[in-house]
CSV table of C-alpha atoms in Angstrom, one decimal:
chain,number,residue,atom,x,y,z
A,1,MET,CA,-0.1,0.3,0.0
A,2,PRO,CA,1.4,3.2,-0.8
A,3,SER,CA,2.5,5.5,1.8
A,4,THR,CA,-0.3,8.5,1.2
A,5,GLY,CA,-2.9,5.0,1.7
A,6,ILE,CA,-1.7,4.6,4.9
A,7,ASN,CA,-1.5,8.4,5.8
A,8,ASN,CA,-5.3,8.8,4.8
A,9,ALA,CA,-6.5,5.2,6.4
A,10,ALA,CA,-4.7,6.5,9.8
A,11,THR,CA,-6.3,9.9,9.4
A,12,VAL,CA,-9.9,8.6,9.0
A,13,ASP,CA,-9.4,6.5,11.9
A,14,ALA,CA,-8.3,9.6,13.7
A,15,PHE,CA,-11.0,11.7,12.9
A,16,GLN,CA,-13.8,8.7,13.8
A,17,ARG,CA,-12.2,8.1,17.2
A,18,LEU,CA,-11.7,11.6,18.0
A,19,ILE,CA,-15.8,12.9,17.4
A,20,GLY,CA,-16.7,10.0,18.8
A,21,ASN,CA,-14.6,10.8,22.3
A,22,LEU,CA,-15.7,14.3,22.4
A,23,LEU,CA,-19.3,13.3,21.9
A,24,LYS,CA,-19.3,10.8,24.8
A,25,GLN,CA,-18.2,13.2,27.3
A,26,ASP,CA,-20.2,14.5,29.7
A,27,PRO,CA,-21.8,17.9,29.0
A,28,GLU,CA,-22.5,19.0,32.5
A,29,HIS,CA,-18.4,19.1,33.0
A,30,ARG,CA,-17.4,20.9,30.1
A,31,LYS,CA,-18.8,22.8,27.0
A,32,PRO,CA,-20.2,20.7,23.8
A,33,PRO,CA,-17.4,20.0,21.1
A,34,VAL,CA,-17.3,22.4,18.3
A,35,VAL,CA,-16.2,21.4,14.8
A,36,THR,CA,-15.5,23.7,11.9
A,37,PHE,CA,-14.8,23.6,8.8
A,38,TRP,CA,-12.8,25.8,6.8
A,39,CYS,CA,-14.0,25.4,3.2
A,40,GLY,CA,-11.7,26.9,0.2
A,41,ALA,CA,-12.3,26.5,-3.6
A,42,GLY,CA,-11.6,22.2,-3.3
A,43,PHE,CA,-14.9,22.2,-1.2
A,44,SER,CA,-16.9,23.4,-4.2
A,45,LYS,CA,-15.6,21.3,-6.5
A,46,ALA,CA,-15.9,18.0,-4.5
A,47,TRP,CA,-19.6,19.1,-4.9
A,48,ASP,CA,-19.6,20.1,-8.3
A,49,PRO,CA,-16.5,19.0,-10.3
A,50,ARG,CA,-17.2,21.8,-12.7
A,51,SER,CA,-16.4,24.7,-9.6
A,52,PRO,CA,-13.5,26.5,-10.5
A,53,THR,CA,-10.0,26.1,-8.5
A,54,ASP,CA,-6.8,27.4,-8.8
A,55,GLY,CA,-7.7,31.3,-10.0
A,56,LYS,CA,-9.3,30.3,-13.1
A,57,LEU,CA,-12.2,31.7,-12.2
A,58,PHE,CA,-10.1,35.4,-12.3
A,59,ALA,CA,-8.3,34.4,-15.6
A,60,ILE,CA,-10.6,36.6,-18.3
A,61,ASP,CA,-9.9,37.7,-21.7
A,62,LEU,CA,-10.4,41.0,-23.2
A,63,ASP,CA,-13.6,39.9,-24.9
A,64,ASP,CA,-15.1,39.1,-21.9
A,65,ILE,CA,-15.3,43.1,-21.0
A,66,ARG,CA,-16.6,44.2,-24.3
A,67,ASP,CA,-20.0,45.2,-22.2
A,68,PHE,CA,-18.3,46.5,-19.4
A,69,PRO,CA,-17.4,50.2,-20.4
A,70,ASN,CA,-15.5,51.0,-16.9
A,71,LEU,CA,-13.5,48.4,-17.4
A,72,GLN,CA,-12.4,49.1,-20.6
A,73,HIS,CA,-11.7,52.6,-19.6
A,74,VAL,CA,-9.7,51.6,-16.9
A,75,MET,CA,-7.5,49.3,-19.3
A,76,HIS,CA,-7.1,51.5,-21.6
A,77,VAL,CA,-5.9,54.1,-18.7
A,78,ILE,CA,-3.2,51.7,-17.3
A,79,GLY,CA,-2.0,51.1,-20.8
A,80,TRP,CA,-3.6,47.0,-21.1
A,81,GLU,CA,-6.0,47.4,-23.7
A,82,ASP,CA,-3.4,45.6,-26.1
A,83,TYR,CA,-3.8,42.4,-23.7
A,84,ARG,CA,-5.9,40.0,-25.0
A,85,HIS,CA,-5.9,38.0,-21.8
A,86,LEU,CA,-5.2,38.5,-18.3
A,87,ASP,CA,-4.0,35.3,-16.0
A,88,PHE,CA,-4.4,35.2,-12.5
A,89,GLU,CA,-1.3,37.1,-11.6
A,90,ARG,CA,-2.6,40.3,-14.3
A,91,PHE,CA,-6.1,40.1,-12.4
A,92,LYS,CA,-4.5,40.3,-9.0
A,93,ASN,CA,-2.7,43.3,-10.3
A,94,LEU,CA,-5.6,45.1,-11.9
A,95,ARG,CA,-7.7,44.7,-8.7
A,96,TYR,CA,-4.7,46.2,-7.0
A,97,VAL,CA,-4.5,49.5,-9.3
A,98,LEU,CA,-8.3,50.0,-8.5
A,99,ASP,CA,-7.7,49.4,-4.7
A,100,MET,CA,-4.8,52.1,-4.8
A,101,GLN,CA,-6.5,54.3,-6.7
A,102,VAL,CA,-9.7,54.7,-4.2
A,103,ARG,CA,-7.4,54.7,-1.2
A,104,TYR,CA,-5.5,57.4,-2.3
A,105,PRO,CA,-7.4,59.9,-4.3
A,106,ASP,CA,-4.2,62.4,-3.9
A,107,ILE,CA,-2.2,60.4,-6.4
A,108,ARG,CA,-4.9,59.4,-8.5
A,109,ASN,CA,-4.8,59.2,-12.3
A,110,ARG,CA,-6.0,62.1,-13.9
A,111,TYR,CA,-8.7,60.0,-15.6
A,112,PHE,CA,-9.9,58.2,-12.6
A,113,ASP,CA,-12.4,59.5,-10.1
A,114,ASP,CA,-14.8,58.0,-7.4
A,115,GLN,CA,-17.6,57.7,-9.7
A,116,ASN,CA,-15.6,55.6,-12.5
A,117,LEU,CA,-13.8,53.6,-9.9
A,118,ARG,CA,-17.1,52.7,-7.8
A,119,LEU,CA,-18.5,51.4,-10.9
A,120,SER,CA,-15.3,49.6,-12.3
A,121,ILE,CA,-15.5,47.3,-9.4
A,122,SER,CA,-18.9,46.8,-9.7
A,123,GLU,CA,-18.1,45.7,-13.1
A,124,LEU,CA,-15.4,43.8,-11.8
A,125,ARG,CA,-17.6,42.0,-9.3
A,126,THR,CA,-20.5,41.5,-12.1
A,127,LEU,CA,-18.1,39.9,-14.5
A,128,VAL,CA,-16.8,37.4,-11.8
A,129,MET,CA,-20.4,36.3,-11.0
A,130,ARG,CA,-20.8,35.8,-14.9
A,131,ARG,CA,-18.4,33.7,-15.2
A,132,PHE,CA,-19.1,31.3,-12.1
A,133,THR,CA,-22.4,30.9,-13.3
A,134,ALA,CA,-21.1,30.4,-17.1
A,135,ALA,CA,-18.8,27.3,-15.9
A,136,CYS,CA,-21.1,25.5,-13.2
A,137,ASP,CA,-24.5,25.7,-11.2
A,138,ILE,CA,-24.5,28.5,-8.7
A,139,HIS,CA,-27.6,26.4,-7.1
A,140,ASN,CA,-30.5,29.2,-6.8
A,141,VAL,CA,-33.2,28.3,-4.7
A,142,ASP,CA,-36.4,27.6,-6.2
A,143,ASP,CA,-38.4,31.1,-6.6
A,144,ALA,CA,-41.9,29.6,-5.4
A,145,THR,CA,-40.4,27.1,-2.8
A,146,LEU,CA,-37.2,29.3,-1.5
A,147,ARG,CA,-35.2,25.3,-1.4
A,148,PHE,CA,-32.0,24.8,-2.6
A,149,THR,CA,-33.3,21.9,-5.2
A,150,SER,CA,-30.4,21.0,-7.0
A,151,PRO,CA,-30.3,17.0,-7.1
A,152,HIS,CA,-27.5,15.4,-5.3
A,153,ASP,CA,-27.2,12.3,-7.7
A,154,SER,CA,-23.4,11.7,-7.9
A,155,ASP,CA,-21.7,9.1,-5.8
A,156,GLY,CA,-19.4,12.0,-4.4
A,157,GLN,CA,-22.6,14.3,-3.4
A,158,ARG,CA,-24.0,11.3,-1.6
A,159,ALA,CA,-21.1,10.9,0.1
A,160,ILE,CA,-20.8,14.2,1.1
A,161,THR,CA,-24.7,14.5,2.1
A,162,GLN,CA,-24.2,11.2,3.9
A,163,PHE,CA,-21.1,12.3,5.5
A,164,PHE,CA,-22.8,15.6,7.2
A,165,ALA,CA,-25.9,14.1,7.8
A,166,ALA,CA,-24.3,11.1,9.9
A,167,LEU,CA,-22.5,14.2,12.2
A,168,GLU,CA,-26.1,15.6,12.4
A,169,ASP,CA,-27.3,12.2,13.5
A,170,ARG,CA,-24.5,11.5,16.1
A,171,ALA,CA,-24.8,14.9,17.7
A,172,GLY,CA,-28.5,14.5,18.0
A,173,HIS,CA,-28.0,11.0,19.8
A,174,ALA,CA,-25.1,12.8,22.0
A,175,GLY,CA,-28.0,15.3,23.1
A,176,LEU,CA,-26.7,18.3,21.4
A,177,GLY,CA,-29.4,18.4,18.7
A,178,ALA,CA,-30.7,21.6,17.7
A,179,SER,CA,-29.8,23.4,21.0
A,180,TRP,CA,-25.6,22.9,20.1
A,181,PRO,CA,-24.9,22.2,16.7
A,182,LEU,CA,-21.8,20.2,16.4
A,183,TYR,CA,-19.9,21.8,13.3
A,184,HIS,CA,-20.3,25.2,11.7
A,185,PHE,CA,-18.6,26.7,8.6
A,186,LEU,CA,-16.5,29.3,7.8
A,187,THR,CA,-15.3,29.6,3.5
A,188,THR,CA,-13.4,31.7,1.3
A,189,ASN,CA,-15.8,30.8,-1.3
A,190,TYR,CA,-18.6,32.6,-3.0
A,191,ASP,CA,-21.0,30.2,-3.8
A,192,PHE,CA,-24.3,28.4,-2.4
A,193,THR,CA,-22.7,25.3,-1.9
A,194,ILE,CA,-22.7,24.8,1.7
A,195,GLU,CA,-26.3,26.3,1.9
A,196,THR,CA,-27.5,23.4,-0.8
A,197,ILE,CA,-25.6,20.6,1.4
A,198,LEU,CA,-27.5,21.3,4.7
A,199,GLU,CA,-30.6,21.7,2.4
A,200,HIS,CA,-30.4,18.2,1.9
A,201,VAL,CA,-28.9,17.0,5.2
A,202,TYR,CA,-31.6,18.6,7.7
A,203,ARG,CA,-34.8,17.3,6.3
A,204,GLN,CA,-37.0,20.3,7.8
A,205,ASP,CA,-39.7,21.9,6.3
A,206,ALA,CA,-38.5,25.5,6.5
A,207,PRO,CA,-35.8,26.9,3.9
A,208,VAL,CA,-32.3,26.3,5.4
A,209,PHE,CA,-30.8,29.5,5.5
A,210,GLY,CA,-33.4,30.6,8.5
A,211,ARG,CA,-31.6,28.1,10.6
A,212,LEU,CA,-28.1,29.8,9.4
A,213,TYR,CA,-26.3,32.6,11.4
A,214,ARG,CA,-24.4,34.6,8.8
A,215,GLY,CA,-22.2,37.1,11.1
A,216,VAL,CA,-24.6,39.8,10.0
A,217,THR,CA,-28.4,40.0,9.8
A,218,PRO,CA,-30.0,40.7,6.4
A,219,GLN,CA,-33.5,43.3,6.0
A,220,ARG,CA,-34.6,41.0,3.2
A,221,ILE,CA,-33.8,37.4,2.3
A,222,CYS,CA,-35.3,36.4,-1.4
A,223,GLY,CA,-37.3,39.7,-1.2
A,224,GLY,CA,-39.0,39.2,2.0
A,225,THR,CA,-38.1,40.8,5.2
A,226,ILE,CA,-36.6,38.4,7.9
A,227,TRP,CA,-40.1,38.3,10.0
A,228,GLU,CA,-41.8,36.5,7.1
A,229,HIS,CA,-38.9,33.5,7.3
A,230,LEU,CA,-39.8,32.1,10.6
A,231,PRO,CA,-38.5,30.0,12.3
A,232,ARG,CA,-35.5,31.5,12.3
A,233,THR,CA,-33.4,29.6,15.2
A,234,VAL,CA,-29.8,30.9,13.7
A,235,ASP,CA,-28.0,28.6,15.6
A,236,ARG,CA,-25.3,27.1,13.2
A,237,ASN,CA,-22.6,29.4,11.9
A,238,VAL,CA,-21.7,29.9,7.9
A,239,ILE,CA,-19.4,33.0,7.6
A,240,LYS,CA,-18.5,33.8,4.1
A,241,ILE,CA,-15.1,35.4,4.6
A,242,ASN,CA,-14.7,36.6,1.1
A,243,GLY,CA,-18.4,37.7,0.6
A,244,GLY,CA,-20.8,36.2,-1.3
A,245,PHE,CA,-22.9,36.1,-4.5
A,246,GLU,CA,-26.4,36.4,-2.5
A,247,ILE,CA,-24.8,39.3,-0.2
A,248,LEU,CA,-26.2,42.7,-1.5
A,249,PRO,CA,-25.4,45.6,-0.2
A,250,THR,CA,-27.9,48.4,0.5
A,251,ARG,CA,-28.2,51.7,2.3
A,252,GLU,CA,-30.0,50.2,5.1
A,253,GLY,CA,-27.5,47.4,5.6
A,254,PHE,CA,-27.7,43.8,3.5
A,255,ASP,CA,-29.9,41.8,1.8
A,256,PHE,CA,-29.6,38.1,0.8
A,257,GLU,CA,-30.8,37.2,-2.8
A,258,TYR,CA,-30.7,33.4,-3.5
A,259,ARG,CA,-32.9,33.7,-6.1
A,260,GLN,CA,-31.6,33.6,-9.8
A,261,ARG,CA,-31.1,36.7,-11.1
A,262,SER,CA,-30.8,38.3,-14.1
A,263,ASP,CA,-27.3,39.8,-15.9
A,264,ALA,CA,-29.0,43.2,-15.6
A,265,GLN,CA,-30.1,42.6,-12.4
A,266,ILE,CA,-26.7,42.0,-11.4
A,267,ARG,CA,-25.4,44.8,-13.1
A,268,GLN,CA,-27.8,47.3,-11.0
A,269,GLN,CA,-26.5,45.6,-7.8
A,270,PRO,CA,-23.8,43.3,-7.9
A,271,PRO,CA,-23.0,41.1,-4.8
A,272,LEU,CA,-20.3,41.9,-2.1
A,273,LEU,CA,-17.0,39.8,-3.3
A,274,ILE,CA,-13.6,40.2,-2.2
A,275,LEU,CA,-11.4,39.8,-5.1
A,276,PRO,CA,-7.8,38.4,-5.5
A,277,SER,CA,-5.6,41.5,-5.1
A,278,GLN,CA,-2.0,42.1,-4.5
A,279,VAL,CA,-3.2,43.9,-1.7
A,280,GLN,CA,-6.8,43.0,-0.5
A,281,ASP,CA,-9.3,45.7,0.7
A,282,TYR,CA,-11.7,44.5,3.6
A,283,ASP,CA,-12.5,47.7,4.8
A,284,GLU,CA,-16.3,47.3,4.1
A,285,SER,CA,-18.6,47.6,6.7
A,286,TYR,CA,-19.3,43.9,6.1
A,287,PHE,CA,-16.0,42.4,6.9
A,288,HIS,CA,-15.7,44.6,9.9
A,289,GLN,CA,-18.8,42.7,11.5
A,290,VAL,CA,-17.9,39.0,10.2
A,291,PHE,CA,-14.3,38.8,11.0
A,292,PRO,CA,-14.9,39.4,15.0
A,293,LYS,CA,-17.6,36.6,14.5
A,294,ALA,CA,-14.9,34.2,12.6
A,295,VAL,CA,-12.2,34.9,15.2
A,296,ARG,CA,-14.9,33.9,18.0
A,297,LEU,CA,-15.8,30.7,16.5
A,298,LEU,CA,-11.9,29.4,15.7
A,299,ARG,CA,-11.1,30.1,19.4
A,300,GLU,CA,-14.3,27.9,20.5
A,301,THR,CA,-13.3,25.2,17.7
A,302,ASP,CA,-11.9,21.7,18.9
A,303,VAL,CA,-12.1,20.3,15.8
A,304,LEU,CA,-10.9,22.2,12.6
A,305,VAL,CA,-11.3,20.4,8.9
A,306,ILE,CA,-9.6,22.4,6.3
A,307,VAL,CA,-10.8,21.5,2.9
A,308,GLY,CA,-9.6,22.4,-0.3
A,309,TYR,CA,-7.8,25.8,0.8
A,310,SER,CA,-4.1,25.5,0.7
A,311,MET,CA,-3.4,28.9,2.8
A,312,PRO,CA,-2.0,31.3,-0.1
A,313,HIS,CA,0.7,33.3,1.3
A,314,GLU,CA,-1.2,36.1,-0.6
A,315,ASP,CA,-4.4,35.5,1.7
A,316,SER,CA,-2.1,37.4,4.6
A,317,LEU,CA,-5.4,38.7,6.5
A,318,VAL,CA,-7.6,35.3,5.9
A,319,ARG,CA,-4.3,33.6,7.3
A,320,PHE,CA,-4.4,36.1,10.2
A,321,ILE,CA,-7.6,35.0,11.1
A,322,LEU,CA,-7.2,31.3,10.6
A,323,ARG,CA,-4.3,31.5,13.2
A,324,GLN,CA,-7.1,32.5,15.7
A,325,LEU,CA,-7.5,29.3,16.4
A,326,ALA,CA,-5.4,29.3,18.9
A,327,GLU,CA,-3.4,32.6,20.1
A,328,SER,CA,-0.9,30.8,22.1
A,329,PRO,CA,0.7,27.9,22.8
A,330,PHE,CA,-1.6,27.1,25.8
A,331,ASP,CA,-4.5,27.9,23.4
A,332,ALA,CA,-3.5,25.1,21.3
A,333,THR,CA,-3.7,22.7,23.7
A,334,GLY,CA,-6.1,19.8,22.8
A,335,LYS,CA,-7.2,21.2,19.6
A,336,HIS,CA,-6.9,18.9,16.2
A,337,VAL,CA,-6.5,20.2,12.6
A,338,PHE,CA,-7.5,18.3,10.0
A,339,VAL,CA,-6.2,19.1,6.3
A,340,ILE,CA,-7.8,17.5,3.4
A,341,ASP,CA,-6.3,18.7,0.3
A,342,THR,CA,-5.3,17.5,-3.1
A,343,LYS,CA,-2.2,19.9,-3.5
A,344,ASN,CA,1.2,18.8,-2.6
A,345,HIS,CA,1.6,17.7,1.3
A,346,ALA,CA,4.6,19.3,2.0
A,347,THR,CA,3.7,22.5,0.8
A,348,ILE,CA,0.3,22.5,2.6
A,349,LYS,CA,2.1,20.7,6.1
A,350,SER,CA,4.7,23.9,6.1
A,351,ARG,CA,2.5,26.6,5.5
A,352,LEU,CA,0.2,25.0,8.8
A,353,GLU,CA,3.3,24.9,10.7
A,354,GLU,CA,4.3,28.8,9.5
A,355,MET,CA,1.3,29.5,11.0
A,356,PHE,CA,1.2,27.5,14.0
A,357,PHE,CA,4.9,27.9,14.3
A,358,TYR,CA,4.9,26.4,17.7
A,359,LEU,CA,3.6,23.2,16.7
A,360,PRO,CA,6.6,21.2,15.8
A,361,ARG,CA,7.9,22.2,19.2
A,362,THR,CA,4.9,21.7,21.0
A,363,GLY,CA,2.6,18.8,19.2
A,364,TRP,CA,-0.3,21.1,19.7
A,365,PRO,CA,-2.9,21.4,17.9
A,366,ARG,CA,-2.4,17.8,16.5
A,367,GLU,CA,-2.1,18.0,12.6
A,368,HIS,CA,-3.6,15.0,10.5
A,369,TYR,CA,-3.4,15.1,6.9
A,370,TYR,CA,-5.7,13.2,3.7
A,371,SER,CA,-3.9,13.7,0.5
A,372,GLY,CA,-6.9,13.5,-1.9
A,373,ARG,CA,-10.4,14.8,-2.6
A,374,PHE,CA,-13.1,15.6,0.0
A,375,GLU,CA,-15.5,13.3,-1.6
A,376,ASP,CA,-13.5,10.3,-1.3
A,377,PHE,CA,-12.6,11.2,2.7
A,378,CYS,CA,-16.4,11.4,3.2
A,379,GLN,CA,-16.8,7.9,1.4
A,380,ARG,CA,-13.9,6.3,3.5
A,381,ILE,CA,-15.7,7.5,6.8
A,382,ASN,CA,-18.9,6.6,5.7
A,383,GLU,CA,-17.5,2.9,4.6
A,384,THR,CA,-15.9,2.2,7.7
A,385,GLY,CA,-18.3,2.8,10.5
A,386,GLY,CA,-19.3,6.7,10.2
A,387,VAL,CA,-18.9,8.8,13.2
A,388,SER,CA,-21.2,6.8,15.5
């Protein structure tokens, strides 16, 4: 058997034993356990193989912006109008140029102003959403039922659904149930994959988003006020670190819109997205609100499962948030990190140990690696007795 197989088998066994042991503990003597899934692009790809990864979403051709006049203006002003293609690195450079022009108006280019910069950023967000919906299913809700009706008929989707349903059932048998959900989500993705999975797992009558705490409370969800979406138990965290396709800034705050929107509607009200840049700008109020929630969740977390997120160095602020799993070596004691990824094991391990620099010396948090796809990890868990 290859070494990755041996390591993978040990990781599956460690996860099963750890969850079982945590749920066997007497809740009167310690707080209920918290398992947090940190989801990168590889998580969405596990559910839908067409979901773009490795910067493909942000590699654009000049033809893609033919109907975006402000982006065309930006390309002309910075001397890029002859580029036929922008790869991921050039996209980050373009976003950096816009960020700097917004942040430092005193040294702004003579042909840039507040209005065309704001419109350019809106067009860029619209373009990214357009490219994503062209690549794969964004999993909108049904207009009438407000349910995520996307089928889950592939082997991988069934394995993922069964895995989370087993966690749900195991927490219920341990006496947690709806009063203290076992697992939560932090994600760098924009899409609705997590909500879609939970729709299939919860097996309840009300729309699933009524149960999710998002770090901010919207005024309206799918056109209705939050009072129309009852019951709202909001007991499970789903926090989108980089924004989301459903998050629409308004004058009063935020609306969430999971229904399908036309290209014209998206242009008129683009979603709140952090786009890759050499220096990412998280100054908008949404991020000021959700970051403390993400930090609190991480500090309460006993088991962190990082799925399809390779901890790239350019994500400096996001890596800083991730590091809040343990502020110090003392806080790391008793915590476990599972990393599930298809990328080079040595690279992923070195990046994790850069964030928790004391890990090689103290052995905490305990690190576990699964080299492969998340759906395969779920299948292995399901085949070997689940988490019961």
